[in-house]
Amino acid sequence: MAQLLDDEIRNQVRDVLAGMVHPVEIIFFGSQSENCEYCDDTRQLLEEVASLSDKLTLQVFDLEKDEIIAQKYRVDKSPAFVILGKNGDDLEDYGIRYAGIPAGHEFTSLINDILIVSKRDSGLAPQTREFLNNLNQKVLLQVFVTPSCPYCPRAVVLAHQMALESPMVEAEMIEAMEFNSLADQFNVSGVPHTVINSGKGEVVGAVPESHLVQKIREALA
């Protein structure tokens, strides 16, 4: 099987992942029973990335056969994966999800998220952290993207930073072309398009964190 990452990219990623602090585990869910066009490529991509750092591990599951594990991590589509903090045998779920292959520009989101989780630091501004740490309602951020969108990684990583910062936030990258019925449900016509709490609010475009905070406030009001 041909490698998805060429040697130059592998070396670049290896250098970036050398900055990891704490171990990270990725849990991948594929599907053999569904017509899952990108499952094999997504799995292979994650295997190749995981091979580039001894602080990074990958577990592979099937959405149907391992239904109980999928439910535990609130995964209901494939290909999908969750990025977790690893502390010895314990796994910390920060609510960081991907649905679809992180190809094209989204590959940078994947690498950035691994580093953020490894450092256990969202890197958000103090006022954003304060807002997130005072949340008393659940927030679901679904960021619709396409691989060719250069602005999408900013929106994805920001949503994932917020999920890392607050146990009340869950954030999912959704590849809009792979899950086009879901994109249609939320009237996604341009990307990045962030849907807040299943349509209570939305943000189109890559916006500053203060703007997303304001939109979350409005959706929760």
PDB file of C-alpha atoms in Angstrom:
ATOM      1  CA  MET A   1       0.000   0.000   0.000  1.00  0.00           C
ATOM      2  CA  ALA A   2       1.418   3.367  -1.020  1.00  0.00           C
ATOM      3  CA  GLN A   3       2.124   5.907   1.700  1.00  0.00           C
ATOM      4  CA  LEU A   4      -0.220   8.873   1.912  1.00  0.00           C
ATOM      5  CA  LEU A   5       2.476  11.114   3.416  1.00  0.00           C
ATOM      6  CA  ASP A   6       5.671  11.585   1.445  1.00  0.00           C
ATOM      7  CA  ASP A   7       9.048  11.611   3.149  1.00  0.00           C
ATOM      8  CA  GLU A   8       9.282  15.414   3.263  1.00  0.00           C
ATOM      9  CA  ILE A   9       5.927  15.767   5.032  1.00  0.00           C
ATOM     10  CA  ARG A  10       6.729  12.865   7.359  1.00  0.00           C
ATOM     11  CA  ASN A  11       9.945  14.599   8.412  1.00  0.00           C
ATOM     12  CA  GLN A  12       8.128  17.916   8.928  1.00  0.00           C
ATOM     13  CA  VAL A  13       5.421  16.281  11.034  1.00  0.00           C
ATOM     14  CA  ARG A  14       7.998  14.330  13.025  1.00  0.00           C
ATOM     15  CA  ASP A  15       9.777  17.602  13.848  1.00  0.00           C
ATOM     16  CA  VAL A  16       6.514  19.268  14.928  1.00  0.00           C
ATOM     17  CA  LEU A  17       5.453  16.297  17.061  1.00  0.00           C
ATOM     18  CA  ALA A  18       8.818  16.437  18.827  1.00  0.00           C
ATOM     19  CA  GLY A  19       7.168  19.333  20.709  1.00  0.00           C
ATOM     20  CA  MET A  20       4.637  16.995  22.348  1.00  0.00           C
ATOM     21  CA  VAL A  21       4.642  17.100  26.151  1.00  0.00           C
ATOM     22  CA  HIS A  22       2.142  14.485  27.367  1.00  0.00           C
ATOM     23  CA  PRO A  23       0.993  11.328  25.542  1.00  0.00           C
ATOM     24  CA  VAL A  24      -2.018  11.464  23.237  1.00  0.00           C
ATOM     25  CA  GLU A  25      -4.256   8.655  22.020  1.00  0.00           C
ATOM     26  CA  ILE A  26      -6.438   8.736  18.914  1.00  0.00           C
ATOM     27  CA  ILE A  27      -9.463   6.447  18.802  1.00  0.00           C
ATOM     28  CA  PHE A  28     -10.649   5.776  15.262  1.00  0.00           C
ATOM     29  CA  PHE A  29     -14.026   4.395  14.193  1.00  0.00           C
ATOM     30  CA  GLY A  30     -14.420   2.884  10.758  1.00  0.00           C
ATOM     31  CA  SER A  31     -17.228   0.827   9.292  1.00  0.00           C
ATOM     32  CA  GLN A  32     -17.249  -2.347   7.247  1.00  0.00           C
ATOM     33  CA  SER A  33     -21.017  -2.539   6.893  1.00  0.00           C
ATOM     34  CA  GLU A  34     -21.580   0.988   5.626  1.00  0.00           C
ATOM     35  CA  ASN A  35     -20.407   2.264   2.273  1.00  0.00           C
ATOM     36  CA  CYS A  36     -17.571   4.154   3.944  1.00  0.00           C
ATOM     37  CA  GLU A  37     -15.562   5.571   1.068  1.00  0.00           C
ATOM     38  CA  TYR A  38     -12.869   7.277   3.172  1.00  0.00           C
ATOM     39  CA  CYS A  39     -12.559   4.859   6.105  1.00  0.00           C
ATOM     40  CA  ASP A  40      -9.459   3.057   4.838  1.00  0.00           C
ATOM     41  CA  ASP A  41      -7.646   6.258   3.860  1.00  0.00           C
ATOM     42  CA  THR A  42      -8.501   7.953   7.174  1.00  0.00           C
ATOM     43  CA  ARG A  43      -7.253   4.965   9.128  1.00  0.00           C
ATOM     44  CA  GLN A  44      -4.056   4.800   7.069  1.00  0.00           C
ATOM     45  CA  LEU A  45      -3.438   8.532   7.511  1.00  0.00           C
ATOM     46  CA  LEU A  46      -3.800   8.238  11.297  1.00  0.00           C
ATOM     47  CA  GLU A  47      -1.541   5.173  11.377  1.00  0.00           C
ATOM     48  CA  GLU A  48       1.146   7.048   9.470  1.00  0.00           C
ATOM     49  CA  VAL A  49       0.913  10.077  11.791  1.00  0.00           C
ATOM     50  CA  ALA A  50       0.918   7.901  14.928  1.00  0.00           C
ATOM     51  CA  SER A  51       4.124   6.213  13.734  1.00  0.00           C
ATOM     52  CA  LEU A  52       5.957   9.554  13.863  1.00  0.00           C
ATOM     53  CA  SER A  53       5.979   9.993  17.660  1.00  0.00           C
ATOM     54  CA  ASP A  54       6.356   7.589  20.570  1.00  0.00           C
ATOM     55  CA  LYS A  55       3.976   9.862  22.520  1.00  0.00           C
ATOM     56  CA  LEU A  56       1.159   9.155  20.060  1.00  0.00           C
ATOM     57  CA  THR A  57      -0.919   5.957  19.936  1.00  0.00           C
ATOM     58  CA  LEU A  58      -3.896   4.833  17.868  1.00  0.00           C
ATOM     59  CA  GLN A  59      -6.762   2.464  18.646  1.00  0.00           C
ATOM     60  CA  VAL A  60      -9.017   1.229  15.845  1.00  0.00           C
ATOM     61  CA  PHE A  61     -12.662   0.241  16.251  1.00  0.00           C
ATOM     62  CA  ASP A  62     -15.667  -0.545  14.075  1.00  0.00           C
ATOM     63  CA  LEU A  63     -18.716   1.696  14.479  1.00  0.00           C
ATOM     64  CA  GLU A  64     -21.145  -1.239  14.450  1.00  0.00           C
ATOM     65  CA  LYS A  65     -19.138  -4.069  16.033  1.00  0.00           C
ATOM     66  CA  ASP A  66     -17.838  -1.807  18.800  1.00  0.00           C
ATOM     67  CA  GLU A  67     -21.118   0.036  19.299  1.00  0.00           C
ATOM     68  CA  ILE A  68     -20.708   0.356  23.078  1.00  0.00           C
ATOM     69  CA  ILE A  69     -17.316   2.058  22.710  1.00  0.00           C
ATOM     70  CA  ALA A  70     -18.706   4.334  19.973  1.00  0.00           C
ATOM     71  CA  GLN A  71     -21.580   5.325  22.264  1.00  0.00           C
ATOM     72  CA  LYS A  72     -19.134   6.020  25.093  1.00  0.00           C
ATOM     73  CA  TYR A  73     -17.364   8.573  22.895  1.00  0.00           C
ATOM     74  CA  ARG A  74     -20.617   9.814  21.311  1.00  0.00           C
ATOM     75  CA  VAL A  75     -19.501   8.830  17.816  1.00  0.00           C
ATOM     76  CA  ASP A  76     -22.355   8.126  15.411  1.00  0.00           C
ATOM     77  CA  LYS A  77     -20.743   8.352  11.969  1.00  0.00           C
ATOM     78  CA  SER A  78     -17.706   7.033  10.125  1.00  0.00           C
ATOM     79  CA  PRO A  79     -14.960   7.617   9.439  1.00  0.00           C
ATOM     80  CA  ALA A  80     -14.569   9.440  12.721  1.00  0.00           C
ATOM     81  CA  PHE A  81     -12.019   9.791  15.465  1.00  0.00           C
ATOM     82  CA  VAL A  82     -11.510  11.286  18.898  1.00  0.00           C
ATOM     83  CA  ILE A  83      -8.288  12.846  20.214  1.00  0.00           C
ATOM     84  CA  LEU A  84      -7.704  12.008  23.883  1.00  0.00           C
ATOM     85  CA  GLY A  85      -5.186  12.884  26.539  1.00  0.00           C
ATOM     86  CA  LYS A  86      -3.392   9.811  27.866  1.00  0.00           C
ATOM     87  CA  ASN A  87      -2.294   9.613  31.500  1.00  0.00           C
ATOM     88  CA  GLY A  88      -0.853   6.180  32.122  1.00  0.00           C
ATOM     89  CA  ASP A  89      -3.774   3.811  31.518  1.00  0.00           C
ATOM     90  CA  ASP A  90      -6.342   6.611  31.862  1.00  0.00           C
ATOM     91  CA  LEU A  91      -7.782   8.431  28.866  1.00  0.00           C
ATOM     92  CA  GLU A  92      -9.110  11.988  29.149  1.00  0.00           C
ATOM     93  CA  ASP A  93     -11.854  12.884  26.697  1.00  0.00           C
ATOM     94  CA  TYR A  94     -11.868  16.622  25.957  1.00  0.00           C
ATOM     95  CA  GLY A  95     -14.708  16.458  23.440  1.00  0.00           C
ATOM     96  CA  ILE A  96     -12.452  16.827  20.385  1.00  0.00           C
ATOM     97  CA  ARG A  97     -14.002  14.998  17.433  1.00  0.00           C
ATOM     98  CA  TYR A  98     -13.456  14.593  13.696  1.00  0.00           C
ATOM     99  CA  ALA A  99     -15.994  13.240  11.200  1.00  0.00           C
ATOM    100  CA  GLY A 100     -14.389  12.604   7.835  1.00  0.00           C
ATOM    101  CA  ILE A 101     -10.837  12.501   6.614  1.00  0.00           C
ATOM    102  CA  PRO A 102      -8.614  15.447   7.673  1.00  0.00           C
ATOM    103  CA  ALA A 103      -7.210  15.846   4.178  1.00  0.00           C
ATOM    104  CA  GLY A 104      -5.859  18.899   2.406  1.00  0.00           C
ATOM    105  CA  HIS A 105      -5.744  21.942   4.663  1.00  0.00           C
ATOM    106  CA  GLU A 106      -7.433  19.994   7.475  1.00  0.00           C
ATOM    107  CA  PHE A 107      -4.278  17.951   7.968  1.00  0.00           C
ATOM    108  CA  THR A 108      -2.845  20.997   9.763  1.00  0.00           C
ATOM    109  CA  SER A 109      -5.865  20.970  12.113  1.00  0.00           C
ATOM    110  CA  LEU A 110      -5.082  17.377  13.055  1.00  0.00           C
ATOM    111  CA  ILE A 111      -1.439  18.134  13.855  1.00  0.00           C
ATOM    112  CA  ASN A 112      -2.335  21.328  15.754  1.00  0.00           C
ATOM    113  CA  ASP A 113      -4.940  19.468  17.819  1.00  0.00           C
ATOM    114  CA  ILE A 114      -2.492  16.726  18.735  1.00  0.00           C
ATOM    115  CA  LEU A 115      -0.095  19.378  20.042  1.00  0.00           C
ATOM    116  CA  ILE A 116      -2.816  21.261  21.938  1.00  0.00           C
ATOM    117  CA  VAL A 117      -4.031  18.085  23.644  1.00  0.00           C
ATOM    118  CA  SER A 118      -0.456  17.027  24.362  1.00  0.00           C
ATOM    119  CA  LYS A 119       0.274  20.335  26.081  1.00  0.00           C
ATOM    120  CA  ARG A 120      -3.114  20.272  27.895  1.00  0.00           C
ATOM    121  CA  ASP A 121      -3.353  24.005  27.199  1.00  0.00           C
ATOM    122  CA  SER A 122      -6.000  25.615  24.992  1.00  0.00           C
ATOM    123  CA  GLY A 123      -3.911  28.734  24.392  1.00  0.00           C
ATOM    124  CA  LEU A 124      -7.067  30.869  24.469  1.00  0.00           C
ATOM    125  CA  ALA A 125      -7.236  34.445  25.749  1.00  0.00           C
ATOM    126  CA  PRO A 126      -7.911  34.907  29.507  1.00  0.00           C
ATOM    127  CA  GLN A 127     -11.378  36.387  28.943  1.00  0.00           C
ATOM    128  CA  THR A 128     -12.343  33.474  26.676  1.00  0.00           C
ATOM    129  CA  ARG A 129     -11.134  30.980  29.278  1.00  0.00           C
ATOM    130  CA  GLU A 130     -13.158  32.778  31.950  1.00  0.00           C
ATOM    131  CA  PHE A 131     -16.318  32.596  29.829  1.00  0.00           C
ATOM    132  CA  LEU A 132     -15.803  28.896  29.092  1.00  0.00           C
ATOM    133  CA  ASN A 133     -14.952  27.998  32.682  1.00  0.00           C
ATOM    134  CA  ASN A 134     -18.197  29.618  33.863  1.00  0.00           C
ATOM    135  CA  LEU A 135     -20.430  27.765  31.399  1.00  0.00           C
ATOM    136  CA  ASN A 136     -23.365  25.959  33.004  1.00  0.00           C
ATOM    137  CA  GLN A 137     -24.963  24.757  29.765  1.00  0.00           C
ATOM    138  CA  LYS A 138     -23.669  22.236  27.231  1.00  0.00           C
ATOM    139  CA  VAL A 139     -22.291  23.621  23.980  1.00  0.00           C
ATOM    140  CA  LEU A 140     -21.932  21.594  20.776  1.00  0.00           C
ATOM    141  CA  LEU A 141     -19.845  23.150  17.997  1.00  0.00           C
ATOM    142  CA  GLN A 142     -19.994  21.432  14.600  1.00  0.00           C
ATOM    143  CA  VAL A 143     -17.534  22.956  12.130  1.00  0.00           C
ATOM    144  CA  PHE A 144     -18.260  22.091   8.507  1.00  0.00           C
ATOM    145  CA  VAL A 145     -15.185  22.147   6.263  1.00  0.00           C
ATOM    146  CA  THR A 146     -13.804  21.019   2.918  1.00  0.00           C
ATOM    147  CA  PRO A 147     -10.202  19.916   2.287  1.00  0.00           C
ATOM    148  CA  SER A 148      -9.574  22.764  -0.164  1.00  0.00           C
ATOM    149  CA  CYS A 149     -10.632  25.530   2.263  1.00  0.00           C
ATOM    150  CA  PRO A 150      -7.574  27.454   3.556  1.00  0.00           C
ATOM    151  CA  TYR A 151      -9.557  29.251   6.292  1.00  0.00           C
ATOM    152  CA  CYS A 152     -11.237  26.161   7.733  1.00  0.00           C
ATOM    153  CA  PRO A 153      -8.402  24.987  10.016  1.00  0.00           C
ATOM    154  CA  ARG A 154      -8.618  28.240  12.012  1.00  0.00           C
ATOM    155  CA  ALA A 155     -12.302  27.580  12.733  1.00  0.00           C
ATOM    156  CA  VAL A 156     -11.724  23.909  13.549  1.00  0.00           C
ATOM    157  CA  VAL A 157      -8.806  24.489  15.902  1.00  0.00           C
ATOM    158  CA  LEU A 158     -10.629  27.334  17.691  1.00  0.00           C
ATOM    159  CA  ALA A 159     -13.631  25.082  18.345  1.00  0.00           C
ATOM    160  CA  HIS A 160     -11.321  22.323  19.580  1.00  0.00           C
ATOM    161  CA  GLN A 161      -9.421  24.768  21.804  1.00  0.00           C
ATOM    162  CA  MET A 162     -12.755  25.642  23.435  1.00  0.00           C
ATOM    163  CA  ALA A 163     -13.555  21.956  23.921  1.00  0.00           C
ATOM    164  CA  LEU A 164     -10.182  21.414  25.586  1.00  0.00           C
ATOM    165  CA  GLU A 165     -10.783  24.384  27.889  1.00  0.00           C
ATOM    166  CA  SER A 166     -14.268  23.404  29.075  1.00  0.00           C
ATOM    167  CA  PRO A 167     -15.910  20.045  29.848  1.00  0.00           C
ATOM    168  CA  MET A 168     -19.192  21.707  28.830  1.00  0.00           C
ATOM    169  CA  VAL A 169     -18.014  22.071  25.202  1.00  0.00           C
ATOM    170  CA  GLU A 170     -17.830  19.373  22.546  1.00  0.00           C
ATOM    171  CA  ALA A 171     -16.484  20.265  19.105  1.00  0.00           C
ATOM    172  CA  GLU A 172     -16.562  18.267  15.890  1.00  0.00           C
ATOM    173  CA  MET A 173     -14.981  18.874  12.521  1.00  0.00           C
ATOM    174  CA  ILE A 174     -17.348  17.615   9.810  1.00  0.00           C
ATOM    175  CA  GLU A 175     -16.164  17.148   6.239  1.00  0.00           C
ATOM    176  CA  ALA A 176     -19.122  18.648   4.397  1.00  0.00           C
ATOM    177  CA  MET A 177     -18.806  16.624   1.190  1.00  0.00           C
ATOM    178  CA  GLU A 178     -18.591  13.293   3.026  1.00  0.00           C
ATOM    179  CA  PHE A 179     -21.592  14.131   5.191  1.00  0.00           C
ATOM    180  CA  ASN A 180     -23.566  16.199   2.694  1.00  0.00           C
ATOM    181  CA  SER A 181     -26.993  15.323   4.121  1.00  0.00           C
ATOM    182  CA  LEU A 182     -25.910  16.799   7.453  1.00  0.00           C
ATOM    183  CA  ALA A 183     -24.501  19.843   5.666  1.00  0.00           C
ATOM    184  CA  ASP A 184     -27.820  20.224   3.832  1.00  0.00           C
ATOM    185  CA  GLN A 185     -29.719  19.942   7.124  1.00  0.00           C
ATOM    186  CA  PHE A 186     -27.914  23.033   8.420  1.00  0.00           C
ATOM    187  CA  ASN A 187     -27.963  24.889   5.088  1.00  0.00           C
ATOM    188  CA  VAL A 188     -24.200  24.864   4.724  1.00  0.00           C
ATOM    189  CA  SER A 189     -23.376  26.635   1.476  1.00  0.00           C
ATOM    190  CA  GLY A 190     -19.911  28.006   2.312  1.00  0.00           C
ATOM    191  CA  VAL A 191     -17.155  26.873   4.643  1.00  0.00           C
ATOM    192  CA  PRO A 192     -16.056  27.116   7.345  1.00  0.00           C
ATOM    193  CA  HIS A 193     -19.558  27.054   8.806  1.00  0.00           C
ATOM    194  CA  THR A 194     -19.864  26.503  12.551  1.00  0.00           C
ATOM    195  CA  VAL A 195     -23.232  25.286  13.839  1.00  0.00           C
ATOM    196  CA  ILE A 196     -23.894  25.932  17.536  1.00  0.00           C
ATOM    197  CA  ASN A 197     -26.153  23.553  19.490  1.00  0.00           C
ATOM    198  CA  SER A 198     -27.751  21.934  16.452  1.00  0.00           C
ATOM    199  CA  GLY A 199     -28.901  25.195  14.879  1.00  0.00           C
ATOM    200  CA  LYS A 200     -29.463  27.500  17.856  1.00  0.00           C
ATOM    201  CA  GLY A 201     -26.680  29.641  16.415  1.00  0.00           C
ATOM    202  CA  GLU A 202     -24.171  29.689  13.594  1.00  0.00           C
ATOM    203  CA  VAL A 203     -21.008  31.388  12.419  1.00  0.00           C
ATOM    204  CA  VAL A 204     -19.932  31.522   8.787  1.00  0.00           C
ATOM    205  CA  GLY A 205     -16.239  32.072   8.166  1.00  0.00           C
ATOM    206  CA  ALA A 206     -13.131  31.940  10.332  1.00  0.00           C
ATOM    207  CA  VAL A 207     -13.729  34.464  13.115  1.00  0.00           C
ATOM    208  CA  PRO A 208     -11.813  35.736  16.163  1.00  0.00           C
ATOM    209  CA  GLU A 209     -12.464  33.870  19.401  1.00  0.00           C
ATOM    210  CA  SER A 210     -14.342  36.868  20.866  1.00  0.00           C
ATOM    211  CA  HIS A 211     -16.822  36.691  17.970  1.00  0.00           C
ATOM    212  CA  LEU A 212     -17.451  32.981  18.505  1.00  0.00           C
ATOM    213  CA  VAL A 213     -17.899  33.585  22.244  1.00  0.00           C
ATOM    214  CA  GLN A 214     -20.555  36.208  21.483  1.00  0.00           C
ATOM    215  CA  LYS A 215     -22.375  33.838  19.130  1.00  0.00           C
ATOM    216  CA  ILE A 216     -22.313  31.092  21.788  1.00  0.00           C
ATOM    217  CA  ARG A 217     -23.734  33.563  24.336  1.00  0.00           C
ATOM    218  CA  GLU A 218     -26.572  34.405  21.931  1.00  0.00           C
ATOM    219  CA  ALA A 219     -27.296  30.735  21.220  1.00  0.00           C
ATOM    220  CA  LEU A 220     -27.496  29.945  24.940  1.00  0.00           C
ATOM    221  CA  ALA A 221     -29.684  32.950  25.772  1.00  0.00           C
TER     222      ALA A 221
END
